[in-house]
Each structure stands twice: as C-alpha cells, then as structure tokens.
Amino acid sequence: MLTIQKNIPLLPLNTFGMAVNAPFLSVIRTVADCAHIKAHIPNHLPILPLGGGSNILFTQDPQAWVLKNEIRGIHLLKEDDGSVWLEVGAGEVWNDFVQYCVQHDYAGVENLSLIPGTVGAAPIQNIGAYGVEVKQLIDTVTFWDFNKETLVTLDNAACLFGYRNSIFKHELKGQFLMTHVVFKLSKTPNFNISYGNIQEELDRMGITTLSLKAVSAAVVHIRESKLPNPKEIGNAGSFFKNPEVPHTIYQSLKDDYPTIPGYTISEQVTKIPAAWLIEQCGWKGFREGDFGVHQKQPLVLVNYAQAKGSDIFHLSTRIIASVQERFGISLEREVQIV
Ligand SMILES: Cc1cc2nc3c(=O)[nH]c(=O)nc-3n(C[C@H](O)[C@H](O)[C@H](O)COP(=O)(O)OP(=O)(O)OC[C@H]3O[C@@H](n4cnc5c(N)ncnc54)[C@H](O)[C@@H]3O)c2cc1C
C-alpha cells in the first residue's frame, strides 16, 4: 500500500547519522508504486531516491520527495552450462544478495562482500572493492523513468560505466528510480585473491582449499578490521575518489615525492590513492568537535556524534584545497551531497 508520510526524520536512514527531515517520504515496494506516486508529487518538487543512505551526505533537509526503495526479490531468470542470470529487486540489501550468491555457489560478487547499501544503488556509482567492479557482473538494469513515465531497460554498454561512475550520475540524474538489476554470474569460480591482503587473511584463517564462502569471509574480516562500522561511527565509506592523472604528471610528482604510490590504469593514465595524498597533508586522525578524518583510513570522514552535514562538507573542502595546494591534484567527492 503506497503511503505519503510528512516531515519524516532521516536520521535512521543515512549512515552518516545526519539529523535531517524529509518533507515527504514514500516507500516504493513495486513498479506500480512508481507509476502511482507521480500524481502526488508537485511539479516543482524533485524526487530523491534513497536506498541504504550509505553514499549520501545530507547538509540540509532535502527539498525533495524522498522515495525509499524497498523493491525486493531474487529470481533465477535463466541459466546455461556456465552461467546464471539473476533478476534482483533494487531494494534488496547488497550484502544479503552477496551472501545468497555465496550460499548458492554463484561466483563473481564475493569480493564485494559487506559493502553497505542496496542492490539498486550499486550500478549508480559502479561499486567496487578488492579488484572487482560491479559492472563486470551486470547484464541489464531496469528503472522507472519519471519523465517518460515508463520502465526502461539498459544493457551493460548503455550504462556507460566508469570508475565510480555511470550514466545514472549524469544524463539520468534525478529522473529515475532503479527497480531491478540482472546479474550474470558464473557457476565456476574464478577466484580473484591477489588484491589487498585477501591471501594473507585466508592464510590466517587456515584456509587451504578456496571456496566462495572462504573468500567472502576473508573480505568481511578485512573490512571489519579496517573500516569504521557506521552503527558505531557515522560515515559513508570513502569520501573521495582516487584521482586519475596523466603518466607525465605522475612521473613529475614522483621526482618530488619518491614514495608516492601509483597504479597504471592505461597507457596514459595512473591512479593515485587519495588516502596517501590526504595523509601526506596531515589530515589522518584529524578531529574538530564531533567531525573528523578516521584514524586508520584517511579517505573516510566521520561523524563522532552530532556533527552537521555542513561541518563534514566544509572539512572535505579544506582537504581538497590542501591536496590541490601541495600536489596540484583536484580530489573529487565520491559521496552524493544533498
Ligand atoms: C562503511 C562503508 C564502506 C563502503 N565501502 C564501499 C566500497 O568498498 N566500495 C564502494 O563502491 N562503495 C562503498 N561504500 C559506499 C556505499 O556503500 C555504496 O555507494 C552503495 O552502493 C550505496 O548504496 P545505498 O543504497 O546506501 O545508496 P544511497 O546512499 O541510499 O544512495 C546513493 C545515491 O544513489 C541514489 N539511489 C539510491 N538508490 C537508488 C535507486 N533505487 N534508484 C535511483 N537512485 C538511487 C541516491 O539518490 C543517491 O544519489 C561504503 C559505504 C560505507 C558506509
């Protein structure tokens, strides 16, 4: 049943723990709800789809109609000798879906274990971790287009996936609600344990025979030891993207800073860890009142108790300015600012 709620606190619905209110909020459970809600939303008011609120910073009450996505369900659409195609409701919790795949021996998503949020938000910023990006596993996505008032399905190529990027952050922003994602997963695992310290963790766990379950558990252990749990300290994971720069720029930075890390992305481009740049500028562990930079992970900005979104936003601006001044590199925010 589609309901309209007014003046709803969003505190429990965002992992930064910002105490803001939505003027209107509706829970979307079906595609039909998307079609029906349109008639209630005044023309001047934009929509704001919300999943787990784990990639969003509210700096004020959103001047928007919040659509909380709770479209559920995991369906096996088809299979062949090597693969399965699963259609997943956009409101499914991402890590529940990962664990479902691990239990059913469907391979591909295990390195993305424990990323917070929903399935529907995963394609929007092309979530990634431990050497895997979700774009490698997506067959199609389906969304309700509020301008055209119809369902639209895009294949993988049409989503224009990039590093933490897709068409959904650009042309389609603000006019759609993701309803379903179809994943193509493998029946035969192709373990990817060379990234980070997965192998080390598997050794520590005493694992000698690889399995999806073991790799997923290793990733969960590593993440739990490195990243702050939003239930304890408000945060939205990495606040900034890792900058990609031309090789020539990287080489000249290396002359000045011989220890600067870099990963070759293509013939022309090197990716530099933003965490290293931020740490070099002295921000790691910085705290002012209730907001700061995490002690172990300088990419993560935190709300220790009652920080305001504007405090966190201004801190991010100061960090961007200091990295720009010292290294000549413009950091880009990964988190969506409202
Ligand atoms: C501790 C922690 C660790 C993290 N680690 C990682 C990581 O390793 N890799 C990574 O990539 N990310 C990571 N993140 C970021 C975050 O978990 C992902 O970006 C996740 O996909 C966000 O999902 P969500 O449902 O919470 O999205 P929300 O925060 O609810 O929304 C994010 C954006 O997507 C839009 N949106 C959400 N759902 C829909 C929908 N159904 N239709 C249309 N638009 C929608 C929103 O309007 C908003 O603009 C981390 C976050 C935290 C807190």
Short mmCIF file of C-alpha atoms and ligand atoms in Angstrom, two decimals:
data_model
loop_
_atom_site.label_atom_id
_atom_site.label_comp_id
_atom_site.label_asym_id
_atom_site.label_seq_id
_atom_site.Cartn_x
_atom_site.Cartn_y
_atom_site.Cartn_z
CA MET A 1 0.00 0.00 0.00
CA LEU A 2 1.52 3.31 -1.14
CA THR A 3 1.55 5.89 1.65
CA ILE A 4 2.63 9.50 1.89
CA GLN A 5 4.46 10.42 5.07
CA LYS A 6 5.21 14.01 6.00
CA ASN A 7 8.14 15.55 7.87
CA ILE A 8 9.97 12.26 8.38
CA PRO A 9 13.30 12.08 10.31
CA LEU A 10 16.04 10.65 8.08
CA LEU A 11 18.45 10.02 10.98
CA PRO A 12 17.97 6.22 10.89
CA LEU A 13 18.09 6.22 7.08
CA ASN A 14 21.61 7.58 6.47
CA THR A 15 24.89 6.06 7.67
CA PHE A 16 26.48 9.47 8.36
CA GLY A 17 23.77 9.85 11.03
CA MET A 18 22.59 13.30 9.92
CA ALA A 19 19.51 14.52 11.78
CA VAL A 20 17.54 15.97 8.87
CA ASN A 21 13.90 15.63 7.89
CA ALA A 22 12.23 14.76 4.58
CA PRO A 23 9.22 16.97 3.80
CA PHE A 24 7.58 13.96 2.10
CA LEU A 25 8.57 10.29 2.01
CA SER A 26 7.00 7.31 0.29
CA VAL A 27 8.15 3.71 0.44
CA ILE A 28 8.29 2.16 -3.04
CA ARG A 29 7.67 -1.59 -2.98
CA THR A 30 6.56 -2.27 -6.56
CA VAL A 31 6.91 -0.89 -10.06
CA ALA A 32 3.22 0.08 -9.85
CA ASP A 33 4.09 2.32 -6.85
CA CYS A 34 6.46 4.28 -9.13
CA ALA A 35 3.65 4.91 -11.59
CA HIS A 36 1.15 5.89 -8.88
CA ILE A 37 3.34 8.22 -6.81
CA LYS A 38 3.90 10.64 -9.69
CA ALA A 39 0.37 12.02 -9.41
CA HIS A 40 1.05 13.10 -5.80
CA ILE A 41 4.36 14.88 -6.34
CA PRO A 42 4.04 18.61 -7.06
CA ASN A 43 5.77 19.64 -10.30
CA HIS A 44 8.30 21.88 -8.57
CA LEU A 45 9.50 19.17 -6.18
CA PRO A 46 12.29 16.86 -7.36
CA ILE A 47 12.44 13.21 -6.33
CA LEU A 48 15.23 11.80 -4.18
CA PRO A 49 15.55 8.00 -4.35
CA LEU A 50 17.07 6.55 -1.18
CA GLY A 51 18.47 3.08 -0.62
CA GLY A 52 20.57 2.39 2.47
CA GLY A 53 21.74 6.01 2.74
CA SER A 54 25.38 4.86 2.78
CA ASN A 55 26.70 7.08 -0.01
CA ILE A 56 24.95 10.33 0.80
CA LEU A 57 25.72 13.38 2.96
CA PHE A 58 22.74 15.50 3.99
CA THR A 59 23.90 19.09 4.58
CA GLN A 60 20.29 20.26 4.98
CA ASP A 61 16.72 18.95 4.88
CA PRO A 62 16.27 17.62 1.35
CA GLN A 63 13.95 19.85 -0.68
CA ALA A 64 12.63 16.75 -2.42
CA TRP A 65 10.14 13.90 -2.23
CA VAL A 66 12.13 11.00 -0.80
CA LEU A 67 11.39 7.62 -2.40
CA LYS A 68 12.66 4.88 -0.10
CA ASN A 69 13.32 1.87 -2.30
CA GLU A 70 12.10 -1.45 -0.91
CA ILE A 71 11.51 -3.40 -4.11
CA ARG A 72 12.55 -6.95 -3.15
CA GLY A 73 13.03 -10.38 -4.68
CA ILE A 74 15.74 -12.55 -6.24
CA HIS A 75 14.65 -14.61 -9.28
CA LEU A 76 16.60 -17.03 -11.42
CA LEU A 77 15.76 -15.79 -14.93
CA LYS A 78 17.75 -18.36 -16.93
CA GLU A 79 20.89 -20.46 -16.87
CA ASP A 80 23.23 -22.32 -19.20
CA ASP A 81 26.16 -24.66 -18.55
CA GLY A 82 28.42 -21.90 -17.24
CA SER A 83 26.24 -19.03 -16.01
CA VAL A 84 23.11 -17.93 -14.20
CA TRP A 85 21.12 -14.74 -14.78
CA LEU A 86 19.54 -13.40 -11.57
CA GLU A 87 16.98 -10.60 -11.52
CA VAL A 88 17.23 -8.77 -8.21
CA GLY A 89 14.89 -6.15 -6.72
CA ALA A 90 16.69 -2.82 -6.30
CA GLY A 91 15.69 -2.60 -2.64
CA GLU A 92 17.44 -5.84 -1.64
CA VAL A 93 20.31 -5.26 0.79
CA TRP A 94 23.53 -5.63 -1.23
CA ASN A 95 25.35 -7.84 1.25
CA ASP A 96 22.29 -10.12 1.68
CA PHE A 97 22.37 -10.64 -2.09
CA VAL A 98 26.12 -11.38 -1.96
CA GLN A 99 25.56 -13.96 0.80
CA TYR A 100 22.69 -15.51 -1.21
CA CYS A 101 25.10 -15.95 -4.16
CA VAL A 102 27.81 -17.42 -1.93
CA GLN A 103 25.28 -19.93 -0.48
CA HIS A 104 24.11 -20.94 -3.97
CA ASP A 105 27.66 -21.18 -5.42
CA TYR A 106 27.10 -18.33 -7.87
CA ALA A 107 30.50 -16.73 -8.36
CA GLY A 108 31.52 -13.13 -9.07
CA VAL A 109 30.24 -10.92 -6.26
CA GLU A 110 32.21 -12.46 -3.36
CA ASN A 111 34.92 -9.76 -3.35
CA LEU A 112 32.17 -7.15 -2.93
CA SER A 113 31.03 -8.64 0.40
CA LEU A 114 29.90 -6.29 3.17
CA ILE A 115 29.63 -3.14 1.04
CA PRO A 116 26.69 -1.35 2.67
CA GLY A 117 23.58 -0.23 0.78
CA THR A 118 21.14 -1.65 -1.71
CA VAL A 119 21.34 -3.53 -5.00
CA GLY A 120 19.72 -0.62 -6.87
CA ALA A 121 22.41 1.85 -5.86
CA ALA A 122 25.28 -0.48 -6.83
CA PRO A 123 25.21 0.34 -10.58
CA ILE A 124 24.85 4.08 -9.95
CA GLN A 125 28.40 4.51 -8.76
CA ASN A 126 29.63 1.15 -10.11
CA ILE A 127 30.63 -0.07 -6.66
CA GLY A 128 33.96 -1.77 -6.40
CA ALA A 129 36.36 -3.37 -3.94
CA TYR A 130 39.25 -5.82 -3.88
CA GLY A 131 39.87 -5.75 -7.62
CA VAL A 132 36.23 -6.22 -8.73
CA GLU A 133 33.72 -3.68 -10.03
CA VAL A 134 30.02 -4.45 -10.21
CA LYS A 135 29.95 -3.51 -13.91
CA GLN A 136 31.73 -6.83 -14.61
CA LEU A 137 28.65 -8.69 -13.33
CA ILE A 138 25.72 -6.60 -14.62
CA ASP A 139 23.75 -7.79 -17.64
CA THR A 140 20.94 -5.20 -17.64
CA VAL A 141 19.36 -2.63 -15.33
CA THR A 142 15.73 -1.55 -15.29
CA PHE A 143 14.41 1.74 -13.92
CA TRP A 144 11.25 3.79 -13.83
CA ASP A 145 11.74 6.96 -15.86
CA PHE A 146 9.66 9.69 -14.19
CA ASN A 147 9.87 11.96 -17.25
CA LYS A 148 8.76 9.35 -19.75
CA GLU A 149 6.50 7.62 -17.16
CA THR A 150 7.61 4.19 -18.27
CA LEU A 151 10.02 1.38 -17.39
CA VAL A 152 13.34 1.48 -19.26
CA THR A 153 15.88 -1.33 -19.53
CA LEU A 154 19.52 -0.61 -20.43
CA ASP A 155 22.15 -3.19 -21.29
CA ASN A 156 25.58 -3.03 -19.72
CA ALA A 157 27.19 -0.95 -22.51
CA ALA A 158 24.42 1.68 -22.37
CA CYS A 159 25.10 2.29 -18.65
CA LEU A 160 28.46 3.93 -19.58
CA PHE A 161 30.15 2.51 -16.52
CA GLY A 162 33.43 4.06 -15.39
CA TYR A 163 35.39 4.25 -12.17
CA ARG A 164 32.66 5.03 -9.55
CA ASN A 165 30.66 6.43 -12.42
CA SER A 166 27.80 5.69 -14.81
CA ILE A 167 25.15 7.39 -16.92
CA PHE A 168 22.98 7.50 -13.77
CA LYS A 169 25.17 10.19 -12.19
CA HIS A 170 24.81 12.38 -15.28
CA GLU A 171 22.13 12.42 -18.02
CA LEU A 172 19.61 10.43 -15.99
CA LYS A 173 20.23 12.00 -12.58
CA GLY A 174 17.08 12.96 -10.69
CA GLN A 175 14.58 11.46 -13.12
CA PHE A 176 14.66 7.73 -12.40
CA LEU A 177 14.25 5.06 -9.76
CA MET A 178 16.18 1.84 -10.27
CA THR A 179 13.77 -1.08 -9.88
CA HIS A 180 15.72 -4.23 -10.88
CA VAL A 181 19.22 -5.32 -11.81
CA VAL A 182 20.01 -8.50 -13.76
CA PHE A 183 23.37 -10.06 -12.85
CA LYS A 184 25.18 -12.67 -14.92
CA LEU A 185 27.15 -14.84 -12.50
CA SER A 186 29.37 -17.81 -13.07
CA LYS A 187 28.77 -21.40 -11.97
CA THR A 188 32.54 -21.90 -11.85
CA PRO A 189 34.51 -19.64 -9.51
CA ASN A 190 37.39 -17.62 -10.89
CA PHE A 191 38.95 -16.55 -7.60
CA ASN A 192 40.48 -13.10 -7.51
CA ILE A 193 42.58 -13.03 -4.33
CA SER A 194 45.64 -11.11 -5.48
CA TYR A 195 44.25 -7.74 -4.41
CA GLY A 196 44.90 -6.22 -0.95
CA ASN A 197 45.61 -8.77 1.73
CA ILE A 198 42.98 -11.40 0.89
CA GLN A 199 45.60 -14.15 0.56
CA GLU A 200 47.18 -13.15 3.88
CA GLU A 201 43.77 -13.25 5.57
CA LEU A 202 42.96 -16.68 4.05
CA ASP A 203 46.30 -17.95 5.43
CA ARG A 204 45.49 -16.51 8.83
CA MET A 205 42.10 -18.26 8.71
CA GLY A 206 43.88 -21.55 7.91
CA ILE A 207 42.09 -21.93 4.53
CA THR A 208 43.89 -24.31 2.18
CA THR A 209 41.02 -25.03 -0.25
CA LEU A 210 39.49 -21.93 -1.78
CA SER A 211 35.70 -21.50 -1.78
CA LEU A 212 33.33 -18.59 -2.34
CA LYS A 213 32.42 -18.78 1.34
CA ALA A 214 36.07 -18.52 2.42
CA VAL A 215 36.87 -15.58 0.12
CA SER A 216 33.73 -13.75 1.22
CA ALA A 217 34.57 -14.36 4.90
CA ALA A 218 38.15 -13.14 4.36
CA VAL A 219 36.88 -9.92 2.73
CA VAL A 220 34.40 -9.43 5.59
CA HIS A 221 37.17 -9.85 8.21
CA ILE A 222 39.48 -7.39 6.44
CA ARG A 223 36.74 -4.79 6.01
CA GLU A 224 35.63 -5.12 9.64
CA SER A 225 39.20 -4.55 10.83
CA LYS A 226 39.88 -1.55 8.56
CA LEU A 227 36.68 0.43 8.17
CA PRO A 228 34.58 2.11 10.86
CA ASN A 229 31.20 0.46 11.39
CA PRO A 230 28.57 3.15 10.63
CA LYS A 231 26.48 1.78 13.53
CA GLU A 232 29.28 2.96 15.83
CA ILE A 233 30.76 5.98 13.97
CA GLY A 234 28.79 7.83 11.29
CA ASN A 235 30.44 7.66 7.87
CA ALA A 236 29.80 6.91 4.19
CA GLY A 237 32.94 4.92 3.37
CA SER A 238 35.44 6.57 1.04
CA PHE A 239 34.53 10.24 0.79
CA PHE A 240 36.81 10.92 -2.20
CA LYS A 241 37.61 9.10 -5.43
CA ASN A 242 41.19 8.08 -6.17
CA PRO A 243 42.40 10.65 -8.70
CA GLU A 244 43.49 9.52 -12.16
CA VAL A 245 46.27 11.61 -13.68
CA PRO A 246 48.36 11.52 -16.89
CA HIS A 247 51.59 9.47 -16.53
CA THR A 248 53.66 12.59 -17.15
CA ILE A 249 52.13 14.33 -14.12
CA TYR A 250 52.63 11.21 -12.01
CA GLN A 251 56.29 10.99 -13.06
CA SER A 252 56.98 14.61 -12.16
CA LEU A 253 55.27 14.12 -8.77
CA LYS A 254 57.45 11.04 -8.25
CA ASP A 255 60.56 13.17 -8.76
CA ASP A 256 59.45 15.38 -5.86
CA TYR A 257 57.86 12.61 -3.74
CA PRO A 258 59.69 9.32 -4.47
CA THR A 259 57.35 7.24 -2.27
CA ILE A 260 54.12 8.34 -3.98
CA PRO A 261 52.15 5.20 -4.91
CA GLY A 262 50.52 4.85 -8.33
CA TYR A 263 48.69 2.16 -10.32
CA THR A 264 48.81 2.10 -14.10
CA ILE A 265 45.26 2.23 -15.48
CA SER A 266 46.05 2.60 -19.18
CA GLU A 267 48.95 3.66 -21.39
CA GLN A 268 48.37 7.28 -20.45
CA VAL A 269 46.75 7.20 -17.01
CA THR A 270 47.94 6.46 -13.46
CA LYS A 271 45.64 6.20 -10.44
CA ILE A 272 46.99 7.69 -7.19
CA PRO A 273 45.49 6.61 -3.82
CA ALA A 274 43.68 9.65 -2.41
CA ALA A 275 44.33 8.25 1.08
CA TRP A 276 48.09 8.74 0.60
CA LEU A 277 47.65 12.34 -0.59
CA ILE A 278 45.35 13.18 2.33
CA GLU A 279 47.66 11.57 4.86
CA GLN A 280 50.66 13.48 3.47
CA CYS A 281 48.73 16.71 4.04
CA GLY A 282 48.46 15.79 7.73
CA TRP A 283 44.72 15.02 7.90
CA LYS A 284 44.79 11.41 9.11
CA GLY A 285 43.14 11.26 12.55
CA PHE A 286 42.21 14.98 12.45
CA ARG A 287 39.29 15.82 14.75
CA GLU A 288 37.44 19.03 15.48
CA GLY A 289 34.44 18.68 17.81
CA ASP A 290 32.27 15.86 16.51
CA PHE A 291 33.69 15.58 12.99
CA GLY A 292 36.99 14.44 11.58
CA VAL A 293 39.07 12.10 9.46
CA HIS A 294 39.21 8.45 10.51
CA GLN A 295 42.33 7.42 12.43
CA LYS A 296 43.07 4.34 10.32
CA GLN A 297 41.60 5.33 6.96
CA PRO A 298 42.14 8.95 5.81
CA LEU A 299 39.65 8.52 2.93
CA VAL A 300 36.81 8.20 5.44
CA LEU A 301 35.32 11.33 7.01
CA VAL A 302 33.43 10.67 10.22
CA ASN A 303 30.65 11.98 12.44
CA TYR A 304 31.56 11.03 16.01
CA ALA A 305 28.21 12.10 17.45
CA GLN A 306 26.26 15.19 16.44
CA ALA A 307 28.25 16.78 13.62
CA LYS A 308 26.28 18.63 10.98
CA GLY A 309 26.45 17.71 7.30
CA SER A 310 27.80 21.19 6.61
CA ASP A 311 30.70 20.54 9.06
CA ILE A 312 31.67 17.42 7.12
CA PHE A 313 31.21 19.19 3.79
CA HIS A 314 33.45 22.12 4.83
CA LEU A 315 36.06 19.69 6.12
CA SER A 316 36.03 17.98 2.71
CA THR A 317 36.54 21.40 1.06
CA ARG A 318 39.56 22.10 3.29
CA ILE A 319 41.04 18.70 2.44
CA ILE A 320 40.51 19.26 -1.29
CA ALA A 321 42.22 22.69 -1.05
CA SER A 322 45.24 21.36 0.82
CA VAL A 323 45.77 18.44 -1.60
CA GLN A 324 45.41 20.88 -4.51
CA GLU A 325 47.92 23.27 -3.00
CA ARG A 326 50.54 20.65 -2.21
CA PHE A 327 50.21 18.26 -5.16
CA GLY A 328 48.26 20.22 -7.79
CA ILE A 329 45.64 17.45 -7.85
CA SER A 330 41.88 18.09 -7.60
CA LEU A 331 40.19 15.49 -5.42
CA GLU A 332 36.61 14.65 -6.40
CA ARG A 333 33.95 13.72 -3.85
CA GLU A 334 32.55 10.20 -4.22
CA VAL A 335 29.68 10.75 -1.76
CA GLN A 336 26.47 12.36 -3.06
CA ILE A 337 25.88 15.76 -1.42
CA VAL A 338 22.32 16.90 -0.70
C1 LIG B 1 31.48 1.67 5.75
C2 LIG B 1 31.24 1.87 4.27
C3 LIG B 1 32.04 1.21 3.36
C4 LIG B 1 31.83 1.38 1.97
N1 LIG B 1 32.62 0.70 1.11
C5 LIG B 1 32.44 0.84 -0.24
C6 LIG B 1 33.25 0.12 -1.16
O1 LIG B 1 34.10 -0.69 -0.77
N2 LIG B 1 33.04 0.32 -2.48
C7 LIG B 1 32.07 1.17 -2.95
O2 LIG B 1 31.94 1.29 -4.17
N3 LIG B 1 31.27 1.85 -2.09
C8 LIG B 1 31.43 1.71 -0.75
N4 LIG B 1 30.63 2.41 0.13
C9 LIG B 1 29.62 3.35 -0.40
C10 LIG B 1 28.19 2.76 -0.50
O3 LIG B 1 28.06 1.65 0.33
C11 LIG B 1 27.82 2.38 -1.93
O4 LIG B 1 27.94 3.51 -2.78
C12 LIG B 1 26.39 1.85 -2.03
O5 LIG B 1 26.15 1.37 -3.33
C13 LIG B 1 25.32 2.91 -1.69
O6 LIG B 1 24.08 2.24 -1.62
P1 LIG B 1 22.85 2.88 -0.87
O7 LIG B 1 21.68 2.02 -1.13
O8 LIG B 1 23.19 3.11 0.57
O9 LIG B 1 22.72 4.25 -1.64
P2 LIG B 1 22.19 5.71 -1.07
O10 LIG B 1 23.25 6.23 -0.17
O11 LIG B 1 20.84 5.47 -0.48
O12 LIG B 1 22.11 6.50 -2.39
C14 LIG B 1 23.28 6.85 -3.10
C15 LIG B 1 22.88 7.60 -4.36
O13 LIG B 1 22.17 6.71 -5.24
C16 LIG B 1 20.83 7.16 -5.43
N5 LIG B 1 19.96 5.97 -5.37
C17 LIG B 1 19.93 5.03 -4.39
N6 LIG B 1 19.06 4.06 -4.71
C18 LIG B 1 18.52 4.40 -5.90
C19 LIG B 1 17.54 3.81 -6.76
N7 LIG B 1 16.93 2.67 -6.45
N8 LIG B 1 17.22 4.46 -7.92
C20 LIG B 1 17.81 5.63 -8.25
N9 LIG B 1 18.74 6.22 -7.49
C21 LIG B 1 19.09 5.62 -6.32
C22 LIG B 1 20.55 8.17 -4.33
O14 LIG B 1 19.59 9.14 -4.73
C23 LIG B 1 21.93 8.76 -4.11
O15 LIG B 1 22.20 9.77 -5.07
C24 LIG B 1 30.81 2.25 1.52
C25 LIG B 1 29.99 2.91 2.45
C26 LIG B 1 30.20 2.72 3.81
C27 LIG B 1 29.31 3.43 4.81
#
